[in-house]
Amino acid sequence: NAGVMQNPRHLVRRRGQEARLRCSPMKGHSHVYWYRQLPEEGLKFMVYLQKENIIDESGMPKERFSAEFPKEGPSILRIQQVVRGDSAAYFCASSPGAGVGEQYFGPGTRLTVT
Amino acid sequence: SQQGEEDPQALSIQEGENATMNCSYKTSINNLQWYRQNSGRGLVHLILIRSNEREKHSGRLRVTLDTSKKSSSLLITASRAADTASYFCATDFLYNTDKLIFGTGTRLQVFP
């Protein structure tokens, strides 16, 4: 039973480019969460999605960031016109349903903006 | 603001010793979880304790929860070098169970 998969594992972008991070939840999980981790800090919630719906995006920056979880395919976190401050590790987690407690985390995508 | 604050920020011990990490949080919760993160890697779920539980064990791990003090502790007994990692507590909110709020983490170093 494959766990949460994220790709790419490492991504380097120049300032102004776009970054696309992908997350495939565990089999049978329809709830996806994105978190960002700055160096030496804990994870900070960004967005919670179910298939085709954004449920809670209270942690998403208002500009340049967007997320989707289409009916088919992985969840995508998209960062437009990246800046150096976007450099971080981005983690995706999934769960089988709402309010079930444990979330299963992927290995993360480390984004470096040069 | 961060829901959880962990103490200590860093801890260094010898193999075989016990390691205790504490977590405090601010609001009412449904459950509290502890995760481990090895350097540069993803998070591994260790244990979940519900708000109506006071203590939980899993192998060498013991977690306590005091909802009156809004605090939890993680005890790792007979530590091993492989336990070297950062440990985070994570809570939900009583009325919003869908997102986890992570603490700042404790960096544990276990020397052989």
Short mmCIF file of C-alpha atoms in Angstrom, two decimals:
data_model
loop_
_atom_site.label_atom_id
_atom_site.label_comp_id
_atom_site.label_asym_id
_atom_site.label_seq_id
_atom_site.Cartn_x
_atom_site.Cartn_y
_atom_site.Cartn_z
CA ASN A 1 0.00 0.00 0.00
CA ALA A 2 1.89 3.03 -1.25
CA GLY A 3 2.01 6.01 1.03
CA VAL A 4 1.54 9.63 0.13
CA MET A 5 3.67 10.47 -2.86
CA GLN A 6 5.06 13.85 -3.72
CA ASN A 7 7.06 14.99 -6.67
CA PRO A 8 9.41 16.39 -7.41
CA ARG A 9 11.42 15.84 -4.22
CA HIS A 10 13.62 18.81 -5.00
CA LEU A 11 12.80 21.76 -7.20
CA VAL A 12 14.97 24.71 -8.07
CA ARG A 13 13.39 27.77 -9.63
CA ARG A 14 14.66 31.21 -10.50
CA ARG A 15 12.82 34.23 -9.17
CA GLY A 16 9.76 34.93 -11.27
CA GLN A 17 9.27 31.38 -12.49
CA GLU A 18 6.39 29.11 -11.61
CA ALA A 19 6.59 26.12 -9.29
CA ARG A 20 4.20 23.17 -9.49
CA LEU A 21 4.21 20.66 -6.69
CA ARG A 22 2.27 17.42 -6.97
CA CYS A 23 0.78 15.18 -4.34
CA SER A 24 -0.89 11.80 -4.72
CA PRO A 25 -2.74 10.80 -1.55
CA MET A 26 -2.80 7.33 -0.11
CA LYS A 27 -5.14 4.92 -1.81
CA GLY A 28 -8.65 5.43 -0.53
CA HIS A 29 -7.94 8.88 0.90
CA SER A 30 -9.98 11.75 -0.47
CA HIS A 31 -8.75 14.53 1.82
CA VAL A 32 -5.51 16.36 1.11
CA TYR A 33 -3.68 18.96 3.17
CA TRP A 34 -0.71 21.12 2.25
CA TYR A 35 1.77 22.44 4.80
CA ARG A 36 4.86 24.58 4.49
CA GLN A 37 7.97 24.28 6.64
CA LEU A 38 10.55 27.01 6.78
CA PRO A 39 14.05 26.07 7.98
CA GLU A 40 14.22 25.31 11.69
CA GLU A 41 10.46 25.78 12.11
CA GLY A 42 7.39 23.63 12.50
CA LEU A 43 4.90 22.98 9.74
CA LYS A 44 2.30 25.61 8.98
CA PHE A 45 -1.07 24.72 7.49
CA MET A 46 -1.78 26.14 4.06
CA VAL A 47 -4.85 24.52 2.53
CA TYR A 48 -7.25 21.60 2.89
CA LEU A 49 -8.92 20.10 -0.15
CA GLN A 50 -11.32 17.35 -1.00
CA LYS A 51 -11.86 16.14 -4.52
CA GLU A 52 -12.70 19.19 -6.66
CA ASN A 53 -13.27 21.39 -3.61
CA ILE A 54 -11.19 23.73 -1.51
CA ILE A 55 -12.46 23.36 2.04
CA ASP A 56 -10.13 25.62 3.99
CA GLU A 57 -7.49 27.88 2.48
CA SER A 58 -6.99 30.07 5.51
CA GLY A 59 -3.23 29.44 5.49
CA MET A 60 -2.64 30.27 1.86
CA PRO A 61 -0.97 33.54 0.93
CA LYS A 62 -3.49 35.73 -0.84
CA GLU A 63 -1.43 36.15 -3.98
CA ARG A 64 0.58 33.86 -6.24
CA PHE A 65 -0.44 30.62 -4.47
CA SER A 66 -3.20 28.30 -5.60
CA ALA A 67 -4.15 24.68 -5.04
CA GLU A 68 -6.40 22.17 -6.68
CA PHE A 69 -7.42 18.57 -6.29
CA PRO A 70 -9.14 17.48 -9.50
CA LYS A 71 -11.47 14.55 -9.86
CA GLU A 72 -8.70 12.61 -11.56
CA GLY A 73 -5.02 12.96 -10.84
CA PRO A 74 -2.90 14.39 -8.07
CA SER A 75 -3.38 17.51 -6.02
CA ILE A 76 -1.33 20.43 -7.31
CA LEU A 77 0.11 23.33 -5.33
CA ARG A 78 1.05 26.10 -7.71
CA ILE A 79 3.25 29.05 -6.88
CA GLN A 80 3.47 31.75 -9.51
CA GLN A 81 6.31 34.25 -9.83
CA VAL A 82 8.31 32.66 -7.05
CA VAL A 83 10.41 34.79 -4.72
CA ARG A 84 13.30 33.80 -2.46
CA GLY A 85 10.98 33.77 0.55
CA ASP A 86 9.06 30.87 -1.02
CA SER A 87 12.07 28.62 -0.46
CA ALA A 88 10.85 25.99 1.96
CA ALA A 89 9.80 22.37 2.27
CA TYR A 90 6.23 21.76 1.20
CA PHE A 91 4.51 18.74 2.67
CA CYS A 92 1.32 17.09 1.60
CA ALA A 93 -0.75 14.90 3.90
CA SER A 94 -3.87 12.84 3.32
CA SER A 95 -6.58 11.29 5.42
CA PRO A 96 -9.51 9.01 4.65
CA GLY A 97 -12.10 11.41 5.98
CA ALA A 98 -12.73 14.57 7.87
CA GLY A 99 -11.95 14.81 11.54
CA VAL A 100 -10.25 11.44 11.75
CA GLY A 101 -7.17 12.74 13.48
CA GLU A 102 -4.11 11.18 11.97
CA GLN A 103 -2.82 12.59 8.74
CA TYR A 104 -0.31 10.66 6.66
CA PHE A 105 2.52 12.76 5.33
CA GLY A 106 4.47 12.56 2.12
CA PRO A 107 8.25 13.02 1.93
CA GLY A 108 7.93 16.66 0.94
CA THR A 109 9.15 18.83 -1.91
CA ARG A 110 12.07 21.08 -1.17
CA LEU A 111 11.75 24.25 -3.18
CA THR A 112 14.78 26.46 -3.64
CA VAL A 113 14.38 29.81 -5.32
CA THR A 114 17.60 31.28 -6.67
CA SER B 1 -0.02 32.22 15.88
CA GLN B 2 1.53 28.87 16.64
CA GLN B 3 -0.82 26.65 18.57
CA GLY B 4 1.85 24.52 20.15
CA GLU B 5 5.03 25.48 21.81
CA GLU B 6 7.54 22.83 22.66
CA ASP B 7 10.09 22.66 25.35
CA PRO B 8 12.98 22.23 25.28
CA GLN B 9 13.95 23.48 21.84
CA ALA B 10 16.90 21.10 21.83
CA LEU B 11 17.90 18.15 23.94
CA SER B 12 21.10 16.08 23.94
CA ILE B 13 21.36 12.81 25.83
CA GLN B 14 23.33 9.58 25.88
CA GLU B 15 22.00 6.31 24.56
CA GLY B 16 20.02 4.49 27.19
CA GLU B 17 18.78 7.63 28.89
CA ASN B 18 15.18 8.78 28.79
CA ALA B 19 14.12 11.84 26.81
CA THR B 20 11.15 13.99 27.81
CA MET B 21 9.65 16.64 25.59
CA ASN B 22 6.78 18.93 26.50
CA CYS B 23 4.17 20.66 24.41
CA SER B 24 1.75 23.40 25.38
CA TYR B 25 -1.20 24.58 23.33
CA LYS B 26 -3.72 27.36 23.52
CA THR B 27 -7.22 26.26 22.58
CA SER B 28 -9.55 23.34 23.27
CA ILE B 29 -8.75 20.32 21.17
CA ASN B 30 -10.15 16.98 20.08
CA ASN B 31 -6.82 15.23 19.94
CA LEU B 32 -3.09 15.79 20.08
CA GLN B 33 -0.53 13.96 18.03
CA TRP B 34 3.22 13.56 18.08
CA TYR B 35 5.30 13.28 14.92
CA ARG B 36 8.98 12.61 14.29
CA GLN B 37 10.99 14.19 11.51
CA ASN B 38 14.44 12.99 10.62
CA SER B 39 16.69 15.65 9.16
CA GLY B 40 15.53 16.64 5.70
CA ARG B 41 12.80 14.02 5.61
CA GLY B 42 9.04 13.75 5.93
CA LEU B 43 7.03 13.32 9.08
CA VAL B 44 6.35 10.00 10.73
CA HIS B 45 3.29 9.69 12.92
CA LEU B 46 4.13 8.39 16.38
CA ILE B 47 1.03 8.50 18.53
CA LEU B 48 -2.37 10.16 18.84
CA ILE B 49 -4.02 10.87 22.16
CA ARG B 50 -7.63 12.00 22.40
CA SER B 51 -8.82 14.77 24.68
CA ASN B 52 -10.59 12.29 26.97
CA GLU B 53 -7.42 10.23 27.44
CA ARG B 54 -4.74 11.00 29.98
CA GLU B 55 -1.97 8.63 29.03
CA LYS B 56 -1.05 6.42 26.12
CA HIS B 57 1.80 4.01 25.44
CA SER B 58 3.34 2.70 22.25
CA GLY B 59 6.51 0.66 22.58
CA ARG B 60 9.14 2.90 24.17
CA LEU B 61 6.90 5.95 23.86
CA ARG B 62 4.68 7.30 26.59
CA VAL B 63 2.44 10.30 26.01
CA THR B 64 0.49 12.17 28.64
CA LEU B 65 -2.16 14.81 28.16
CA ASP B 66 -3.39 17.33 30.71
CA THR B 67 -6.26 19.27 29.18
CA SER B 68 -6.65 21.46 32.27
CA LYS B 69 -3.10 22.74 31.74
CA LYS B 70 -3.29 22.46 27.95
CA SER B 71 -0.08 20.49 27.87
CA SER B 72 1.30 17.16 26.78
CA SER B 73 4.55 15.32 27.24
CA LEU B 74 6.34 12.71 25.18
CA LEU B 75 8.68 10.35 26.97
CA ILE B 76 11.08 8.15 25.03
CA THR B 77 12.58 5.50 27.27
CA ALA B 78 15.93 3.80 26.76
CA SER B 79 16.80 6.10 23.88
CA ARG B 80 18.84 4.97 20.90
CA ALA B 81 21.01 6.86 18.44
CA ALA B 82 18.31 6.18 15.84
CA ASP B 83 15.89 8.30 17.89
CA THR B 84 17.88 11.38 16.87
CA ALA B 85 15.32 13.58 15.11
CA SER B 86 13.01 16.54 15.59
CA TYR B 87 9.78 15.86 17.42
CA PHE B 88 6.63 17.89 16.88
CA CYS B 89 3.31 17.97 18.62
CA ALA B 90 0.26 18.77 16.53
CA THR B 91 -3.26 19.63 17.60
CA ASP B 92 -6.55 20.22 15.93
CA PHE B 93 -9.19 22.66 17.16
CA LEU B 94 -12.27 21.55 18.99
CA TYR B 95 -14.55 22.99 16.32
CA ASN B 96 -12.27 22.53 13.34
CA THR B 97 -10.74 19.11 13.14
CA ASP B 98 -9.48 19.39 9.63
CA LYS B 99 -6.15 21.09 9.99
CA LEU B 100 -3.26 20.37 12.27
CA ILE B 101 -1.42 23.10 14.08
CA PHE B 102 2.17 22.17 14.75
CA GLY B 103 4.44 23.18 17.55
CA THR B 104 7.93 24.53 17.05
CA GLY B 105 9.56 21.18 17.67
CA THR B 106 12.23 19.71 19.91
CA ARG B 107 15.50 18.64 18.32
CA LEU B 108 16.69 15.50 20.04
CA GLN B 109 20.27 14.30 19.70
CA VAL B 110 21.11 10.90 21.14
CA PHE B 111 24.83 10.19 21.39
CA PRO B 112 26.04 6.58 21.20
#
